[in-house]
Amino acid sequence: MGVVKDFNHSSLPIINNLIEDGQPVFGIFQQVQNINYLNYQSYLISQKRLPDWRKDLKVNQFCFIQIIEPPYRICLALATIKLATSAFVYLYNDTTQQLEVCEALQPLTHKARFLGDHYQGQMSFSHSKLSLTLDFDPMQVSVDLDSQHLKLAAELTRNVQPLSICTPTGRRGWTFTQKEPFTTIVGELLIKTSSKMTANHQDELVRFSETTIANLDWTLGYMRHETNWFWACINSYLAEGRHFALNLSMGVNETGASENACWLDGEIYHLPPVLFVRKDFDSSAQNSWHIYHQNLGWSNIDIDLRFTPITVYKKTDDFGVVASIFEQWIGEYSGEIRLQEQVIRLDKVLGLAEDHFAKW
């Protein structure tokens, strides 16, 4: 399948620093090399400049990584709102539809570190149930995870065409996110005897191969006090053998720019905004999410997808001042994405769909 492009990703700017003259640079970029968020000149209503410690306290940061080596799908995340820091990892078996979760929560940033950013930095978290270290450099992301039921070590080679975007959030805030599929995955997964997925309660070692695929979502920003979003994520091989990745969202980055894109064999195609309609709140319609692009005549792209949920990782926290209702579903996508005259057809392709409300 050849795709005709009328937009060249290389025409997007490369910027050294996200914050220039005290304010963020908004837009979509080839690359943002340094997220210098402490240089942001944020003001209170009194117009007094916020000190660095207040800016550091207010910023939210999270990272999500998915690694797929059939039949296993490993999803892990580390997030902080500074008042609390949490991490999770879950393992899903595509064949048996088994799901196993390990999660942990610490107050403030206790036993956690957040240094640098998505190109030069480290995020780490330590808990009796789950420890996780993520090291970032311009060429790769390294993952070292140990939990009750599995252990993971991986080196993930970065894509040269990531999705990098920064948009305003609320009256004073802004949000930066970078999404990318990785190109090469090296490492291994150890499923421990304590896992319900091991045969005969023996350790199972899964080595990653040239067909292993993975993707990254790294986000930092000053978001609204109450934030909600929908998110769709696919990372798979199409029927004709091409590697396909998809990122669609509704919420957060929605001011003048779209954080929607797909990749074919690592090449990015920017996509317009989409709408999510979730109908599975009604028990009689337990299998219907509709994700679509409303074409108003100025786009030569059409998106029309249906998502059928299979299982979910769900977590609800309510501490009054901060709260979260987080649902990340695993399910099947069917439908079409039209890029000019070319069509990407999906027929029961496994992927993720997220519905998240946060008060922070």
PDB file of N, CA and C in Angstrom, residues 166-267:
ATOM      1  N   CYS A 166       2.903  21.203  21.694  1.00  0.00           N
ATOM      2  CA  CYS A 166       2.657  21.995  22.887  1.00  0.00           C
ATOM      3  C   CYS A 166       1.499  22.942  22.615  1.00  0.00           C
ATOM      4  N   THR A 167       0.530  22.974  23.517  1.00  0.00           N
ATOM      5  CA  THR A 167      -0.641  23.823  23.350  1.00  0.00           C
ATOM      6  C   THR A 167      -1.001  24.498  24.665  1.00  0.00           C
ATOM      7  N   PRO A 168      -1.730  25.625  24.604  1.00  0.00           N
ATOM      8  CA  PRO A 168      -2.215  26.262  25.835  1.00  0.00           C
ATOM      9  C   PRO A 168      -3.204  25.355  26.559  1.00  0.00           C
ATOM     10  N   THR A 169      -3.232  25.468  27.881  1.00  0.00           N
ATOM     11  CA  THR A 169      -4.170  24.711  28.711  1.00  0.00           C
ATOM     12  C   THR A 169      -4.763  25.668  29.740  1.00  0.00           C
ATOM     13  N   GLY A 170      -6.052  25.942  29.610  1.00  0.00           N
ATOM     14  CA  GLY A 170      -6.667  26.873  30.537  1.00  0.00           C
ATOM     15  C   GLY A 170      -6.141  28.290  30.345  1.00  0.00           C
ATOM     16  N   ARG A 171      -6.261  29.115  31.392  1.00  0.00           N
ATOM     17  CA  ARG A 171      -5.887  30.529  31.274  1.00  0.00           C
ATOM     18  C   ARG A 171      -4.388  30.745  31.326  1.00  0.00           C
ATOM     19  N   ARG A 172      -3.697  29.991  32.150  1.00  0.00           N
ATOM     20  CA  ARG A 172      -2.266  30.212  32.350  1.00  0.00           C
ATOM     21  C   ARG A 172      -1.398  29.019  31.973  1.00  0.00           C
ATOM     22  N   GLY A 173      -2.001  27.863  31.776  1.00  0.00           N
ATOM     23  CA  GLY A 173      -1.194  26.656  31.648  1.00  0.00           C
ATOM     24  C   GLY A 173      -0.829  26.288  30.229  1.00  0.00           C
ATOM     25  N   TRP A 174      -0.097  25.196  30.105  1.00  0.00           N
ATOM     26  CA  TRP A 174       0.274  24.626  28.819  1.00  0.00           C
ATOM     27  C   TRP A 174       0.625  23.164  29.033  1.00  0.00           C
ATOM     28  N   THR A 175       0.560  22.401  27.964  1.00  0.00           N
ATOM     29  CA  THR A 175       0.873  20.970  28.025  1.00  0.00           C
ATOM     30  C   THR A 175       1.733  20.583  26.834  1.00  0.00           C
ATOM     31  N   PHE A 176       2.822  19.875  27.109  1.00  0.00           N
ATOM     32  CA  PHE A 176       3.668  19.310  26.056  1.00  0.00           C
ATOM     33  C   PHE A 176       3.550  17.800  26.094  1.00  0.00           C
ATOM     34  N   THR A 177       3.461  17.193  24.924  1.00  0.00           N
ATOM     35  CA  THR A 177       3.469  15.735  24.861  1.00  0.00           C
ATOM     36  C   THR A 177       4.292  15.272  23.669  1.00  0.00           C
ATOM     37  N   GLN A 178       4.934  14.130  23.843  1.00  0.00           N
ATOM     38  CA  GLN A 178       5.621  13.470  22.734  1.00  0.00           C
ATOM     39  C   GLN A 178       5.167  12.027  22.673  1.00  0.00           C
ATOM     40  N   LYS A 179       4.711  11.623  21.488  1.00  0.00           N
ATOM     41  CA  LYS A 179       4.280  10.253  21.233  1.00  0.00           C
ATOM     42  C   LYS A 179       5.152   9.695  20.108  1.00  0.00           C
ATOM     43  N   GLU A 180       5.540   8.427  20.228  1.00  0.00           N
ATOM     44  CA  GLU A 180       6.344   7.832  19.159  1.00  0.00           C
ATOM     45  C   GLU A 180       6.343   6.311  19.261  1.00  0.00           C
ATOM     46  N   PRO A 181       6.289   5.623  18.127  1.00  0.00           N
ATOM     47  CA  PRO A 181       6.582   4.189  18.127  1.00  0.00           C
ATOM     48  C   PRO A 181       8.089   4.004  18.104  1.00  0.00           C
ATOM     49  N   PHE A 182       8.562   2.979  18.793  1.00  0.00           N
ATOM     50  CA  PHE A 182       9.997   2.680  18.764  1.00  0.00           C
ATOM     51  C   PHE A 182      10.308   1.817  17.543  1.00  0.00           C
ATOM     52  N   THR A 183      11.585   1.836  17.131  1.00  0.00           N
ATOM     53  CA  THR A 183      11.956   1.119  15.911  1.00  0.00           C
ATOM     54  C   THR A 183      12.603  -0.234  16.184  1.00  0.00           C
ATOM     55  N   THR A 184      13.370  -0.344  17.269  1.00  0.00           N
ATOM     56  CA  THR A 184      14.028  -1.605  17.612  1.00  0.00           C
ATOM     57  C   THR A 184      13.905  -1.824  19.110  1.00  0.00           C
ATOM     58  N   ILE A 185      13.577  -3.043  19.498  1.00  0.00           N
ATOM     59  CA  ILE A 185      13.412  -3.379  20.908  1.00  0.00           C
ATOM     60  C   ILE A 185      14.347  -4.532  21.239  1.00  0.00           C
ATOM     61  N   VAL A 186      15.191  -4.318  22.236  1.00  0.00           N
ATOM     62  CA  VAL A 186      16.125  -5.344  22.706  1.00  0.00           C
ATOM     63  C   VAL A 186      15.887  -5.552  24.189  1.00  0.00           C
ATOM     64  N   GLY A 187      15.812  -6.814  24.609  1.00  0.00           N
ATOM     65  CA  GLY A 187      15.638  -7.075  26.033  1.00  0.00           C
ATOM     66  C   GLY A 187      14.852  -8.335  26.279  1.00  0.00           C
ATOM     67  N   GLU A 188      14.318  -8.446  27.505  1.00  0.00           N
ATOM     68  CA  GLU A 188      13.601  -9.661  27.857  1.00  0.00           C
ATOM     69  C   GLU A 188      12.601  -9.395  28.974  1.00  0.00           C
ATOM     70  N   LEU A 189      11.607 -10.258  29.013  1.00  0.00           N
ATOM     71  CA  LEU A 189      10.561 -10.244  30.039  1.00  0.00           C
ATOM     72  C   LEU A 189      10.631 -11.552  30.801  1.00  0.00           C
ATOM     73  N   LEU A 190      10.699 -11.445  32.125  1.00  0.00           N
ATOM     74  CA  LEU A 190      10.649 -12.630  32.979  1.00  0.00           C
ATOM     75  C   LEU A 190       9.297 -12.648  33.683  1.00  0.00           C
ATOM     76  N   ILE A 191       8.494 -13.668  33.398  1.00  0.00           N
ATOM     77  CA  ILE A 191       7.226 -13.859  34.095  1.00  0.00           C
ATOM     78  C   ILE A 191       7.496 -14.814  35.249  1.00  0.00           C
ATOM     79  N   LYS A 192       7.294 -14.319  36.463  1.00  0.00           N
ATOM     80  CA  LYS A 192       7.695 -15.066  37.649  1.00  0.00           C
ATOM     81  C   LYS A 192       6.702 -16.170  38.012  1.00  0.00           C
ATOM     82  N   THR A 193       7.169 -17.076  38.857  1.00  0.00           N
ATOM     83  CA  THR A 193       6.315 -18.200  39.268  1.00  0.00           C
ATOM     84  C   THR A 193       5.065 -17.727  39.988  1.00  0.00           C
ATOM     85  N   SER A 194       5.114 -16.543  40.594  1.00  0.00           N
ATOM     86  CA  SER A 194       3.941 -16.017  41.304  1.00  0.00           C
ATOM     87  C   SER A 194       2.844 -15.556  40.361  1.00  0.00           C
ATOM     88  N   SER A 195       3.157 -15.429  39.079  1.00  0.00           N
ATOM     89  CA  SER A 195       2.162 -14.975  38.107  1.00  0.00           C
ATOM     90  C   SER A 195       1.171 -16.086  37.775  1.00  0.00           C
ATOM     91  N   LYS A 196      -0.070 -15.691  37.576  1.00  0.00           N
ATOM     92  CA  LYS A 196      -1.093 -16.662  37.182  1.00  0.00           C
ATOM     93  C   LYS A 196      -0.949 -17.076  35.719  1.00  0.00           C
ATOM     94  N   MET A 197      -0.049 -16.403  34.975  1.00  0.00           N
ATOM     95  CA  MET A 197       0.102 -16.700  33.552  1.00  0.00           C
ATOM     96  C   MET A 197       1.178 -17.735  33.256  1.00  0.00           C
ATOM     97  N   THR A 198       1.957 -18.136  34.255  1.00  0.00           N
ATOM     98  CA  THR A 198       3.003 -19.116  34.008  1.00  0.00           C
ATOM     99  C   THR A 198       2.420 -20.529  34.014  1.00  0.00           C
ATOM    100  N   ALA A 199       3.008 -21.373  33.185  1.00  0.00           N
ATOM    101  CA  ALA A 199       2.580 -22.771  33.126  1.00  0.00           C
ATOM    102  C   ALA A 199       3.298 -23.554  34.220  1.00  0.00           C
ATOM    103  N   ASN A 200       2.547 -24.350  34.968  1.00  0.00           N
ATOM    104  CA  ASN A 200       3.102 -25.204  36.025  1.00  0.00           C
ATOM    105  C   ASN A 200       3.884 -24.408  37.071  1.00  0.00           C
ATOM    106  N   HIS A 201       3.548 -23.137  37.208  1.00  0.00           N
ATOM    107  CA  HIS A 201       4.171 -22.269  38.217  1.00  0.00           C
ATOM    108  C   HIS A 201       5.692 -22.257  38.109  1.00  0.00           C
ATOM    109  N   GLN A 202       6.170 -22.173  36.875  1.00  0.00           N
ATOM    110  CA  GLN A 202       7.603 -22.060  36.619  1.00  0.00           C
ATOM    111  C   GLN A 202       7.887 -20.738  35.913  1.00  0.00           C
ATOM    112  N   ASP A 203       9.073 -20.168  36.189  1.00  0.00           N
ATOM    113  CA  ASP A 203       9.467 -18.932  35.504  1.00  0.00           C
ATOM    114  C   ASP A 203       9.398 -19.110  33.993  1.00  0.00           C
ATOM    115  N   GLU A 204       8.963 -18.066  33.319  1.00  0.00           N
ATOM    116  CA  GLU A 204       8.945 -18.075  31.851  1.00  0.00           C
ATOM    117  C   GLU A 204       9.732 -16.862  31.360  1.00  0.00           C
ATOM    118  N   LEU A 205      10.737 -17.101  30.530  1.00  0.00           N
ATOM    119  CA  LEU A 205      11.563 -16.032  29.991  1.00  0.00           C
ATOM    120  C   LEU A 205      11.172 -15.776  28.542  1.00  0.00           C
ATOM    121  N   VAL A 206      10.813 -14.537  28.241  1.00  0.00           N
ATOM    122  CA  VAL A 206      10.425 -14.123  26.888  1.00  0.00           C
ATOM    123  C   VAL A 206      11.464 -13.133  26.386  1.00  0.00           C
ATOM    124  N   ARG A 207      12.202 -13.510  25.358  1.00  0.00           N
ATOM    125  CA  ARG A 207      13.192 -12.609  24.780  1.00  0.00           C
ATOM    126  C   ARG A 207      12.559 -11.827  23.634  1.00  0.00           C
ATOM    127  N   PHE A 208      12.834 -10.527  23.611  1.00  0.00           N
ATOM    128  CA  PHE A 208      12.281  -9.699  22.548  1.00  0.00           C
ATOM    129  C   PHE A 208      13.022  -9.970  21.241  1.00  0.00           C
ATOM    130  N   SER A 209      12.304  -9.827  20.143  1.00  0.00           N
ATOM    131  CA  SER A 209      12.830 -10.187  18.828  1.00  0.00           C
ATOM    132  C   SER A 209      12.680  -9.012  17.867  1.00  0.00           C
ATOM    133  N   GLU A 210      13.036  -9.240  16.619  1.00  0.00           N
ATOM    134  CA  GLU A 210      12.946  -8.171  15.609  1.00  0.00           C
ATOM    135  C   GLU A 210      11.501  -7.800  15.295  1.00  0.00           C
ATOM    136  N   THR A 211      10.551  -8.646  15.671  1.00  0.00           N
ATOM    137  CA  THR A 211       9.145  -8.318  15.436  1.00  0.00           C
ATOM    138  C   THR A 211       8.465  -7.704  16.669  1.00  0.00           C
ATOM    139  N   THR A 212       9.185  -7.579  17.788  1.00  0.00           N
ATOM    140  CA  THR A 212       8.633  -6.919  18.962  1.00  0.00           C
ATOM    141  C   THR A 212       8.427  -5.437  18.653  1.00  0.00           C
ATOM    142  N   ILE A 213       7.308  -4.888  19.099  1.00  0.00           N
ATOM    143  CA  ILE A 213       7.009  -3.485  18.846  1.00  0.00           C
ATOM    144  C   ILE A 213       6.691  -2.788  20.164  1.00  0.00           C
ATOM    145  N   ALA A 214       6.871  -1.458  20.182  1.00  0.00           N
ATOM    146  CA  ALA A 214       6.655  -0.699  21.417  1.00  0.00           C
ATOM    147  C   ALA A 214       6.369   0.753  21.058  1.00  0.00           C
ATOM    148  N   ASN A 215       5.801   1.478  22.022  1.00  0.00           N
ATOM    149  CA  ASN A 215       5.512   2.894  21.799  1.00  0.00           C
ATOM    150  C   ASN A 215       5.565   3.662  23.112  1.00  0.00           C
ATOM    151  N   LEU A 216       5.736   4.983  22.987  1.00  0.00           N
ATOM    152  CA  LEU A 216       5.950   5.882  24.116  1.00  0.00           C
ATOM    153  C   LEU A 216       4.919   6.998  24.114  1.00  0.00           C
ATOM    154  N   ASP A 217       4.498   7.392  25.321  1.00  0.00           N
ATOM    155  CA  ASP A 217       3.713   8.610  25.544  1.00  0.00           C
ATOM    156  C   ASP A 217       4.350   9.321  26.733  1.00  0.00           C
ATOM    157  N   TRP A 218       4.981  10.479  26.479  1.00  0.00           N
ATOM    158  CA  TRP A 218       5.633  11.269  27.538  1.00  0.00           C
ATOM    159  C   TRP A 218       4.982  12.646  27.562  1.00  0.00           C
ATOM    160  N   THR A 219       4.488  13.055  28.734  1.00  0.00           N
ATOM    161  CA  THR A 219       3.737  14.304  28.839  1.00  0.00           C
ATOM    162  C   THR A 219       4.152  15.078  30.082  1.00  0.00           C
ATOM    163  N   LEU A 220       4.235  16.402  29.942  1.00  0.00           N
ATOM    164  CA  LEU A 220       4.523  17.285  31.064  1.00  0.00           C
ATOM    165  C   LEU A 220       3.761  18.590  30.851  1.00  0.00           C
ATOM    166  N   GLY A 221       3.202  19.137  31.933  1.00  0.00           N
ATOM    167  CA  GLY A 221       2.530  20.412  31.748  1.00  0.00           C
ATOM    168  C   GLY A 221       1.788  20.903  32.966  1.00  0.00           C
ATOM    169  N   TYR A 222       1.232  22.090  32.796  1.00  0.00           N
ATOM    170  CA  TYR A 222       0.393  22.734  33.801  1.00  0.00           C
ATOM    171  C   TYR A 222      -1.046  22.644  33.292  1.00  0.00           C
ATOM    172  N   MET A 223      -1.719  21.578  33.693  1.00  0.00           N
ATOM    173  CA  MET A 223      -3.030  21.274  33.138  1.00  0.00           C
ATOM    174  C   MET A 223      -4.128  21.928  33.971  1.00  0.00           C
ATOM    175  N   ARG A 224      -5.334  21.874  33.455  1.00  0.00           N
ATOM    176  CA  ARG A 224      -6.481  22.394  34.190  1.00  0.00           C
ATOM    177  C   ARG A 224      -6.624  21.648  35.515  1.00  0.00           C
ATOM    178  N   HIS A 225      -7.231  22.325  36.485  1.00  0.00           N
ATOM    179  CA  HIS A 225      -7.462  21.692  37.787  1.00  0.00           C
ATOM    180  C   HIS A 225      -8.291  20.419  37.617  1.00  0.00           C
ATOM    181  N   GLU A 226      -9.284  20.467  36.733  1.00  0.00           N
ATOM    182  CA  GLU A 226     -10.036  19.266  36.368  1.00  0.00           C
ATOM    183  C   GLU A 226      -9.804  18.992  34.891  1.00  0.00           C
ATOM    184  N   THR A 227      -9.282  17.827  34.614  1.00  0.00           N
ATOM    185  CA  THR A 227      -8.884  17.440  33.259  1.00  0.00           C
ATOM    186  C   THR A 227      -9.534  16.120  32.891  1.00  0.00           C
ATOM    187  N   ASN A 228      -9.957  16.009  31.666  1.00  0.00           N
ATOM    188  CA  ASN A 228     -10.435  14.704  31.206  1.00  0.00           C
ATOM    189  C   ASN A 228     -10.037  14.514  29.746  1.00  0.00           C
ATOM    190  N   TRP A 229      -9.816  13.260  29.382  1.00  0.00           N
ATOM    191  CA  TRP A 229      -9.502  12.972  27.985  1.00  0.00           C
ATOM    192  C   TRP A 229      -9.908  11.558  27.619  1.00  0.00           C
ATOM    193  N   PHE A 230     -10.085  11.361  26.317  1.00  0.00           N
ATOM    194  CA  PHE A 230     -10.182  10.047  25.698  1.00  0.00           C
ATOM    195  C   PHE A 230      -8.926   9.853  24.854  1.00  0.00           C
ATOM    196  N   TRP A 231      -8.504   8.603  24.745  1.00  0.00           N
ATOM    197  CA  TRP A 231      -7.274   8.308  24.001  1.00  0.00           C
ATOM    198  C   TRP A 231      -7.414   6.961  23.321  1.00  0.00           C
ATOM    199  N   ALA A 232      -6.984   6.898  22.077  1.00  0.00           N
ATOM    200  CA  ALA A 232      -6.946   5.648  21.321  1.00  0.00           C
ATOM    201  C   ALA A 232      -5.518   5.384  20.886  1.00  0.00           C
ATOM    202  N   CYS A 233      -5.070   4.146  21.061  1.00  0.00           N
ATOM    203  CA  CYS A 233      -3.688   3.783  20.736  1.00  0.00           C
ATOM    204  C   CYS A 233      -3.661   2.416  20.072  1.00  0.00           C
ATOM    205  N   ILE A 234      -3.053   2.348  18.897  1.00  0.00           N
ATOM    206  CA  ILE A 234      -2.857   1.079  18.202  1.00  0.00           C
ATOM    207  C   ILE A 234      -1.373   0.953  17.863  1.00  0.00           C
ATOM    208  N   ASN A 235      -0.835  -0.227  18.050  1.00  0.00           N
ATOM    209  CA  ASN A 235       0.531  -0.552  17.631  1.00  0.00           C
ATOM    210  C   ASN A 235       0.484  -1.991  17.151  1.00  0.00           C
ATOM    211  N   SER A 236       0.582  -2.194  15.831  1.00  0.00           N
ATOM    212  CA  SER A 236       0.325  -3.528  15.288  1.00  0.00           C
ATOM    213  C   SER A 236       0.918  -3.641  13.886  1.00  0.00           C
ATOM    214  N   TYR A 237       0.860  -4.845  13.364  1.00  0.00           N
ATOM    215  CA  TYR A 237       1.195  -5.080  11.963  1.00  0.00           C
ATOM    216  C   TYR A 237      -0.096  -5.248  11.174  1.00  0.00           C
ATOM    217  N   LEU A 238      -0.176  -4.577  10.027  1.00  0.00           N
ATOM    218  CA  LEU A 238      -1.341  -4.710   9.163  1.00  0.00           C
ATOM    219  C   LEU A 238      -1.293  -6.037   8.421  1.00  0.00           C
ATOM    220  N   ALA A 239      -2.405  -6.368   7.795  1.00  0.00           N
ATOM    221  CA  ALA A 239      -2.512  -7.658   7.108  1.00  0.00           C
ATOM    222  C   ALA A 239      -1.434  -7.823   6.046  1.00  0.00           C
ATOM    223  N   GLU A 240      -1.028  -6.701   5.391  1.00  0.00           N
ATOM    224  CA  GLU A 240      -0.009  -6.798   4.345  1.00  0.00           C
ATOM    225  C   GLU A 240       1.408  -6.743   4.899  1.00  0.00           C
ATOM    226  N   GLY A 241       1.539  -6.683   6.248  1.00  0.00           N
ATOM    227  CA  GLY A 241       2.843  -6.770   6.865  1.00  0.00           C
ATOM    228  C   GLY A 241       3.462  -5.454   7.288  1.00  0.00           C
ATOM    229  N   ARG A 242       2.831  -4.319   6.973  1.00  0.00           N
ATOM    230  CA  ARG A 242       3.399  -3.026   7.349  1.00  0.00           C
ATOM    231  C   ARG A 242       3.136  -2.751   8.828  1.00  0.00           C
ATOM    232  N   HIS A 243       4.107  -2.081   9.462  1.00  0.00           N
ATOM    233  CA  HIS A 243       3.960  -1.703  10.864  1.00  0.00           C
ATOM    234  C   HIS A 243       3.110  -0.441  10.937  1.00  0.00           C
ATOM    235  N   PHE A 244       2.044  -0.502  11.734  1.00  0.00           N
ATOM    236  CA  PHE A 244       1.102   0.611  11.842  1.00  0.00           C
ATOM    237  C   PHE A 244       0.953   1.016  13.302  1.00  0.00           C
ATOM    238  N   ALA A 245       1.070   2.315  13.568  1.00  0.00           N
ATOM    239  CA  ALA A 245       0.836   2.853  14.907  1.00  0.00           C
ATOM    240  C   ALA A 245      -0.114   4.034  14.791  1.00  0.00           C
ATOM    241  N   LEU A 246      -0.948   4.210  15.814  1.00  0.00           N
ATOM    242  CA  LEU A 246      -1.972   5.252  15.776  1.00  0.00           C
ATOM    243  C   LEU A 246      -2.104   5.897  17.141  1.00  0.00           C
ATOM    244  N   ASN A 247      -2.219   7.226  17.150  1.00  0.00           N
ATOM    245  CA  ASN A 247      -2.490   7.983  18.372  1.00  0.00           C
ATOM    246  C   ASN A 247      -3.620   8.965  18.088  1.00  0.00           C
ATOM    247  N   LEU A 248      -4.746   8.806  18.793  1.00  0.00           N
ATOM    248  CA  LEU A 248      -5.878   9.715  18.665  1.00  0.00           C
ATOM    249  C   LEU A 248      -6.318  10.131  20.063  1.00  0.00           C
ATOM    250  N   SER A 249      -6.718  11.386  20.227  1.00  0.00           N
ATOM    251  CA  SER A 249      -7.178  11.832  21.533  1.00  0.00           C
ATOM    252  C   SER A 249      -8.252  12.895  21.389  1.00  0.00           C
ATOM    253  N   MET A 250      -8.995  13.070  22.459  1.00  0.00           N
ATOM    254  CA  MET A 250      -9.951  14.161  22.585  1.00  0.00           C
ATOM    255  C   MET A 250      -9.827  14.690  24.006  1.00  0.00           C
ATOM    256  N   GLY A 251      -9.349  15.935  24.136  1.00  0.00           N
ATOM    257  CA  GLY A 251      -9.111  16.515  25.442  1.00  0.00           C
ATOM    258  C   GLY A 251      -7.653  16.877  25.623  1.00  0.00           C
ATOM    259  N   VAL A 252      -7.352  17.809  26.560  1.00  0.00           N
ATOM    260  CA  VAL A 252      -6.024  18.308  26.906  1.00  0.00           C
ATOM    261  C   VAL A 252      -5.431  19.118  25.750  1.00  0.00           C
ATOM    262  N   ASN A 253      -4.782  18.483  24.786  1.00  0.00           N
ATOM    263  CA  ASN A 253      -4.164  19.219  23.678  1.00  0.00           C
ATOM    264  C   ASN A 253      -5.172  19.444  22.561  1.00  0.00           C
ATOM    265  N   GLU A 254      -6.044  20.415  22.732  1.00  0.00           N
ATOM    266  CA  GLU A 254      -7.099  20.617  21.759  1.00  0.00           C
ATOM    267  C   GLU A 254      -7.240  22.079  21.353  1.00  0.00           C
ATOM    268  N   THR A 255      -6.235  22.922  21.590  1.00  0.00           N
ATOM    269  CA  THR A 255      -6.337  24.343  21.304  1.00  0.00           C
ATOM    270  C   THR A 255      -5.473  24.699  20.100  1.00  0.00           C
ATOM    271  N   GLY A 256      -6.081  24.692  18.926  1.00  0.00           N
ATOM    272  CA  GLY A 256      -5.386  25.128  17.727  1.00  0.00           C
ATOM    273  C   GLY A 256      -4.463  24.113  17.099  1.00  0.00           C
ATOM    274  N   ALA A 257      -4.330  22.941  17.692  1.00  0.00           N
ATOM    275  CA  ALA A 257      -3.450  21.909  17.134  1.00  0.00           C
ATOM    276  C   ALA A 257      -3.965  20.540  17.566  1.00  0.00           C
ATOM    277  N   SER A 258      -3.641  19.535  16.778  1.00  0.00           N
ATOM    278  CA  SER A 258      -4.121  18.187  17.059  1.00  0.00           C
ATOM    279  C   SER A 258      -2.953  17.280  17.390  1.00  0.00           C
ATOM    280  N   GLU A 259      -3.084  16.490  18.471  1.00  0.00           N
ATOM    281  CA  GLU A 259      -2.040  15.523  18.798  1.00  0.00           C
ATOM    282  C   GLU A 259      -2.349  14.163  18.176  1.00  0.00           C
ATOM    283  N   ASN A 260      -3.039  14.173  17.059  1.00  0.00           N
ATOM    284  CA  ASN A 260      -3.413  12.941  16.376  1.00  0.00           C
ATOM    285  C   ASN A 260      -2.454  12.652  15.228  1.00  0.00           C
ATOM    286  N   ALA A 261      -2.050  11.395  15.131  1.00  0.00           N
ATOM    287  CA  ALA A 261      -1.126  11.001  14.072  1.00  0.00           C
ATOM    288  C   ALA A 261      -1.151   9.494  13.917  1.00  0.00           C
ATOM    289  N   CYS A 262      -0.701   9.023  12.767  1.00  0.00           N
ATOM    290  CA  CYS A 262      -0.433   7.595  12.588  1.00  0.00           C
ATOM    291  C   CYS A 262       0.929   7.455  11.929  1.00  0.00           C
ATOM    292  N   TRP A 263       1.488   6.275  12.064  1.00  0.00           N
ATOM    293  CA  TRP A 263       2.794   5.967  11.484  1.00  0.00           C
ATOM    294  C   TRP A 263       2.667   4.701  10.648  1.00  0.00           C
ATOM    295  N   LEU A 264       3.239   4.730   9.456  1.00  0.00           N
ATOM    296  CA  LEU A 264       3.356   3.550   8.613  1.00  0.00           C
ATOM    297  C   LEU A 264       4.836   3.265   8.415  1.00  0.00           C
ATOM    298  N   ASP A 265       5.282   2.136   8.941  1.00  0.00           N
ATOM    299  CA  ASP A 265       6.701   1.773   8.886  1.00  0.00           C
ATOM    300  C   ASP A 265       7.578   2.926   9.372  1.00  0.00           C
ATOM    301  N   GLY A 266       7.126   3.580  10.442  1.00  0.00           N
ATOM    302  CA  GLY A 266       7.908   4.631  11.085  1.00  0.00           C
ATOM    303  C   GLY A 266       7.722   6.018  10.526  1.00  0.00           C
ATOM    304  N   GLU A 267       7.015   6.162   9.406  1.00  0.00           N
ATOM    305  CA  GLU A 267       6.807   7.474   8.803  1.00  0.00           C
ATOM    306  C   GLU A 267       5.491   8.064   9.310  1.00  0.00           C
TER     307      GLU A 267
END
